PDB file of C-alpha atoms in Angstrom:
ATOM      1  CA  MET O  28      23.714 -53.066   2.992  1.00 82.00           C
ATOM      2  CA  ARG O  29      26.881 -51.053   4.617  1.00 89.00           C
ATOM      3  CA  LEU O  30      28.800 -49.240   2.353  1.00 94.00           C
ATOM      4  CA  LEU O  31      32.104 -47.678   2.580  1.00 95.00           C
ATOM      5  CA  LEU O  32      32.269 -44.865   0.249  1.00 95.00           C
ATOM      6  CA  ALA O  33      36.018 -43.560  -0.665  1.00 95.00           C
ATOM      7  CA  GLU O  34      36.583 -40.443  -2.317  1.00 93.00           C
ATOM      8  CA  ASP O  35      39.101 -38.044  -2.503  1.00 92.00           C
ATOM      9  CA  GLU O  36      37.222 -35.250  -4.055  1.00 91.00           C
ATOM     10  CA  LEU O  37      35.026 -34.164  -0.735  1.00 93.00           C
ATOM     11  CA  ALA O  38      32.537 -32.370  -2.446  1.00 91.00           C
ATOM     12  CA  MET O  39      32.019 -35.388  -5.013  1.00 91.00           C
ATOM     13  CA  ALA O  40      32.113 -37.573  -1.506  1.00 93.00           C
ATOM     14  CA  GLU O  41      29.163 -35.321   0.335  1.00 93.00           C
ATOM     15  CA  ALA O  42      27.107 -35.684  -3.052  1.00 90.00           C
ATOM     16  CA  VAL O  43      27.149 -39.258  -3.174  1.00 92.00           C
ATOM     17  CA  ALA O  44      26.968 -39.903   0.622  1.00 93.00           C
ATOM     18  CA  ASP O  45      23.749 -37.436   0.084  1.00 92.00           C
ATOM     19  CA  ILE O  46      22.175 -39.816  -2.732  1.00 89.00           C
ATOM     20  CA  LEU O  47      23.054 -43.330  -0.580  1.00 91.00           C
ATOM     21  CA  THR O  48      21.414 -41.817   2.380  1.00 91.00           C
ATOM     22  CA  TYR O  49      18.461 -41.031   0.644  1.00 89.00           C
ATOM     23  CA  HIS O  50      18.506 -44.448  -0.410  1.00 87.00           C
ATOM     24  CA  GLN O  51      18.670 -46.229   2.848  1.00 89.00           C
ATOM     25  CA  TYR O  52      22.172 -47.357   2.808  1.00 90.00           C
ATOM     26  CA  SER O  53      24.463 -47.099   5.754  1.00 91.00           C
ATOM     27  CA  VAL O  54      27.433 -45.250   4.778  1.00 94.00           C
ATOM     28  CA  ASP O  55      31.181 -44.247   6.112  1.00 95.00           C
ATOM     29  CA  THR O  56      33.577 -42.180   3.561  1.00 95.00           C
ATOM     30  CA  ALA O  57      37.170 -42.130   3.665  1.00 95.00           C
ATOM     31  CA  LEU O  58      39.077 -39.178   1.786  1.00 94.00           C
ATOM     32  CA  ARG O  59      42.363 -41.216   1.237  1.00 94.00           C
ATOM     33  CA  GLY O  60      42.604 -44.980  -0.171  1.00 93.00           C
ATOM     34  CA  ASP O  61      44.808 -45.807   3.008  1.00 94.00           C
ATOM     35  CA  ASP O  62      42.375 -44.808   5.491  1.00 95.00           C
ATOM     36  CA  ALA O  63      39.666 -46.492   2.911  1.00 95.00           C
ATOM     37  CA  LEU O  64      41.574 -50.378   3.548  1.00 95.00           C
ATOM     38  CA  ARG O  65      42.273 -49.527   7.347  1.00 94.00           C
ATOM     39  CA  MET O  66      38.354 -49.223   7.563  1.00 95.00           C
ATOM     40  CA  ILE O  67      38.352 -52.384   5.365  1.00 93.00           C
ATOM     41  CA  GLN O  68      40.495 -53.934   8.162  1.00 91.00           C
ATOM     42  CA  ALA O  69      38.286 -53.477  10.563  1.00 90.00           C
ATOM     43  CA  GLY O  70      35.005 -54.953   9.025  1.00 80.00           C
ATOM     44  CA  GLY O  71      31.668 -54.499   8.347  1.00 85.00           C
ATOM     45  CA  TYR O  72      31.187 -53.395   5.408  1.00 92.00           C
ATOM     46  CA  ASP O  73      28.862 -55.162   2.347  1.00 90.00           C
ATOM     47  CA  GLY O  74      30.164 -52.750  -0.551  1.00 91.00           C
ATOM     48  CA  VAL O  75      32.498 -50.478  -1.411  1.00 94.00           C
ATOM     49  CA  ILE O  76      32.706 -47.461  -4.236  1.00 94.00           C
ATOM     50  CA  LEU O  77      35.490 -46.067  -4.670  1.00 92.00           C
ATOM     51  CA  ASP O  78      37.115 -43.555  -7.191  1.00 91.00           C
ATOM     52  CA  VAL O  79      40.722 -44.841  -8.664  1.00 89.00           C
ATOM     53  CA  MET O  80      42.728 -42.175  -8.330  1.00 88.00           C
ATOM     54  CA  MET O  81      43.319 -41.165  -4.556  1.00 90.00           C
ATOM     55  CA  PRO O  82      45.898 -40.067  -2.494  1.00 91.00           C
ATOM     56  CA  GLY O  83      47.759 -42.925   0.190  1.00 90.00           C
ATOM     57  CA  MET O  84      46.663 -45.617  -2.568  1.00 89.00           C
ATOM     58  CA  ASP O  85      44.901 -45.479  -5.464  1.00 87.00           C
ATOM     59  CA  GLY O  86      41.536 -47.636  -6.299  1.00 88.00           C
ATOM     60  CA  LEU O  87      42.410 -50.159  -8.234  1.00 89.00           C
ATOM     61  CA  GLU O  88      45.031 -51.626  -5.543  1.00 91.00           C
ATOM     62  CA  LEU O  89      42.204 -50.648  -2.762  1.00 92.00           C
ATOM     63  CA  VAL O  90      40.397 -52.781  -4.095  1.00 91.00           C
ATOM     64  CA  GLU O  91      42.648 -55.969  -5.243  1.00 91.00           C
ATOM     65  CA  ARG O  92      43.983 -55.992  -1.590  1.00 92.00           C
ATOM     66  CA  ALA O  93      40.354 -55.483   0.025  1.00 92.00           C
ATOM     67  CA  MET O  94      38.971 -57.965  -2.202  1.00 88.00           C
ATOM     68  CA  ALA O  95      41.840 -60.674  -0.338  1.00 90.00           C
ATOM     69  CA  LEU O  96      40.841 -59.594   2.979  1.00 88.00           C
ATOM     70  CA  HIS O  97      37.213 -59.872   1.818  1.00 87.00           C
ATOM     71  CA  PRO O  98      36.408 -61.439  -0.918  1.00 85.00           C
ATOM     72  CA  GLN O  99      32.684 -61.466  -0.657  1.00 86.00           C
ATOM     73  CA  LEU O 100      32.654 -57.290  -0.878  1.00 89.00           C
ATOM     74  CA  GLN O 101      31.033 -56.013  -3.481  1.00 90.00           C
ATOM     75  CA  ALA O 102      33.375 -53.487  -4.621  1.00 92.00           C
ATOM     76  CA  ILE O 103      31.767 -50.024  -7.628  1.00 92.00           C
ATOM     77  CA  ILE O 104      34.235 -48.302  -8.902  1.00 91.00           C
ATOM     78  CA  LEU O 105      33.204 -44.788  -9.799  1.00 89.00           C
ATOM     79  CA  SER O 106      36.007 -42.344 -11.999  1.00 86.00           C
ATOM     80  CA  GLY O 107      36.326 -40.228 -13.881  1.00 81.00           C
ATOM     81  CA  TYR O 108      39.357 -42.181 -15.756  1.00 72.00           C
ATOM     82  CA  ASP O 109      37.661 -43.302 -19.265  1.00 77.00           C
ATOM     83  CA  THR O 110      40.763 -45.820 -19.890  1.00 76.00           C
ATOM     84  CA  PHE O 111      40.132 -49.532 -21.206  1.00 79.00           C
ATOM     85  CA  GLN O 112      43.389 -50.384 -18.536  1.00 79.00           C
ATOM     86  CA  TYR O 113      41.729 -49.625 -15.780  1.00 79.00           C
ATOM     87  CA  ALA O 114      38.276 -51.151 -16.228  1.00 81.00           C
ATOM     88  CA  GLN O 115      40.372 -53.975 -17.659  1.00 82.00           C
ATOM     89  CA  GLN O 116      42.049 -54.355 -14.015  1.00 83.00           C
ATOM     90  CA  ALA O 117      39.462 -53.578 -12.149  1.00 83.00           C
ATOM     91  CA  ILE O 118      37.492 -56.465 -13.928  1.00 82.00           C
ATOM     92  CA  LYS O 119      40.671 -58.824 -12.995  1.00 84.00           C
ATOM     93  CA  THR O 120      40.178 -57.425  -9.065  1.00 84.00           C
ATOM     94  CA  GLY O 121      36.848 -58.571  -8.746  1.00 81.00           C
ATOM     95  CA  VAL O 122      34.948 -55.210  -9.564  1.00 88.00           C
ATOM     96  CA  MET O 123      31.396 -55.649 -10.306  1.00 86.00           C
ATOM     97  CA  GLU O 124      31.218 -51.913 -11.571  1.00 86.00           C
ATOM     98  CA  TYR O 125      33.065 -48.918 -13.794  1.00 89.00           C
ATOM     99  CA  LEU O 126      30.987 -45.933 -13.771  1.00 88.00           C
ATOM    100  CA  LEU O 127      32.299 -42.716 -15.186  1.00 86.00           C
ATOM    101  CA  LYS O 128      31.421 -39.692 -12.742  1.00 84.00           C
ATOM    102  CA  PRO O 129      29.596 -37.558 -13.409  1.00 81.00           C
ATOM    103  CA  CYS O 130      27.016 -40.768 -13.315  1.00 83.00           C
ATOM    104  CA  SER O 131      23.238 -40.562 -12.678  1.00 86.00           C
ATOM    105  CA  GLN O 132      21.852 -41.211  -9.573  1.00 83.00           C
ATOM    106  CA  GLU O 133      19.617 -43.681 -11.314  1.00 88.00           C
ATOM    107  CA  GLU O 134      22.819 -45.684 -12.917  1.00 90.00           C
ATOM    108  CA  LEU O 135      24.282 -45.617  -9.308  1.00 88.00           C
ATOM    109  CA  THR O 136      21.239 -46.926  -7.543  1.00 88.00           C
ATOM    110  CA  SER O 137      20.715 -49.684 -10.342  1.00 87.00           C
ATOM    111  CA  ALA O 138      24.232 -50.421  -9.358  1.00 89.00           C
ATOM    112  CA  LEU O 139      23.538 -50.341  -5.657  1.00 89.00           C
ATOM    113  CA  GLU O 140      21.127 -52.514  -5.982  1.00 88.00           C
ATOM    114  CA  ARG O 141      22.570 -55.101  -8.408  1.00 87.00           C
ATOM    115  CA  ALA O 142      25.354 -55.308  -5.206  1.00 86.00           C
ATOM    116  CA  CYS O 143      22.488 -56.027  -2.620  1.00 81.00           C
ATOM    117  CA  ARG O 144      21.107 -58.830  -4.586  1.00 84.00           C
ATOM    118  CA  ALA O 145      24.823 -60.501  -4.835  1.00 83.00           C
ATOM    119  CA  VAL O 146      24.789 -59.761  -1.068  1.00 75.00           C
ATOM    120  CA  ASP O 147      21.572 -61.383  -0.184  1.00 78.00           C
ATOM    121  CA  ARG O 148      22.639 -64.355  -3.134  1.00 80.00           C
ATOM    122  CA  GLN O 149      25.412 -64.931  -0.748  1.00 76.00           C
ATOM    123  CA  ARG O 150      24.436 -64.629   2.751  1.00 70.00           C
ATOM    124  CA  GLN O 151      21.527 -67.327   1.365  1.00 78.00           C
ATOM    125  CA  HIS O 152      24.579 -69.637   0.347  1.00 73.00           C
ATOM    126  CA  VAL O 153      25.841 -68.474   3.904  1.00 71.00           C
ATOM    127  CA  LEU O 154      22.304 -69.874   5.542  1.00 73.00           C
ATOM    128  CA  HIS O 155      22.002 -73.047   3.810  1.00 74.00           C
ATOM    129  CA  LEU O 156      25.089 -74.039   4.006  1.00 78.00           C
ATOM    130  CA  TYR O 157      24.867 -73.677   8.129  1.00 81.00           C
ATOM    131  CA  GLY O 158      21.249 -75.012   7.490  1.00 81.00           C
ATOM    132  CA  GLU O 159      22.875 -78.323   6.049  1.00 84.00           C
ATOM    133  CA  ARG O 160      25.589 -78.569   9.192  1.00 87.00           C
ATOM    134  CA  GLN O 161      22.427 -77.842  11.705  1.00 87.00           C
ATOM    135  CA  GLU O 162      21.086 -80.802  10.457  1.00 86.00           C
ATOM    136  CA  ARG O 163      24.488 -82.638  10.444  1.00 87.00           C
ATOM    137  CA  ILE O 164      24.411 -81.890  13.752  1.00 89.00           C
ATOM    138  CA  GLU O 165      21.083 -83.292  14.256  1.00 88.00           C
ATOM    139  CA  ARG O 166      21.986 -86.749  13.315  1.00 87.00           C
ATOM    140  CA  LEU O 167      25.363 -87.446  14.917  1.00 88.00           C
ATOM    141  CA  THR O 168      24.254 -86.122  17.971  1.00 88.00           C
ATOM    142  CA  CYS O 169      21.168 -88.754  17.283  1.00 87.00           C
ATOM    143  CA  ARG O 170      23.303 -91.102  16.325  1.00 86.00           C
ATOM    144  CA  LEU O 171      26.059 -90.749  19.080  1.00 87.00           C
ATOM    145  CA  GLN O 172      22.766 -91.144  21.761  1.00 87.00           C
ATOM    146  CA  GLU O 173      22.237 -93.997  19.827  1.00 85.00           C
ATOM    147  CA  ILE O 174      25.041 -95.517  20.227  1.00 84.00           C
ATOM    148  CA  GLN O 175      25.611 -94.561  24.071  1.00 86.00           C
ATOM    149  CA  GLN O 176      21.892 -96.557  24.583  1.00 86.00           C
ATOM    150  CA  HIS O 177      23.172 -99.811  23.024  1.00 82.00           C
ATOM    151  CA  ALA O 178      26.604 -99.965  24.923  1.00 69.00           C
TER     152      ALA O 178
END
């Protein structure tokens, strides 16, 4: 699973990145919300872990814009703001977890495991659709060959 960590506090970003790397996640870091959006636009991320308050663009706007670009993206907010309004808005934008700083390593890894399962389900669905499409193409190809033989 490839992750983007959007966190403006350098010490926090380094600590979380170390945890993610230890658990064998591929992680890139952005210290500003607008930088994180540019990285997400470039694509390739399965998930994003982000703070609510960041320079350049707040985390809620970031996740809303990121989800519009990549609806399959799994988002986890890691915030120091224990505000119902933030959590409610996060849920509306499709965030799967809202963790409060400081959270334990177990809370973070548990949230990431749920995100991984969601990504796996999405991938399985895509593979299933691909398999169905391949079967239809094969049936149509066979049918076309039958028609050509009888013509």
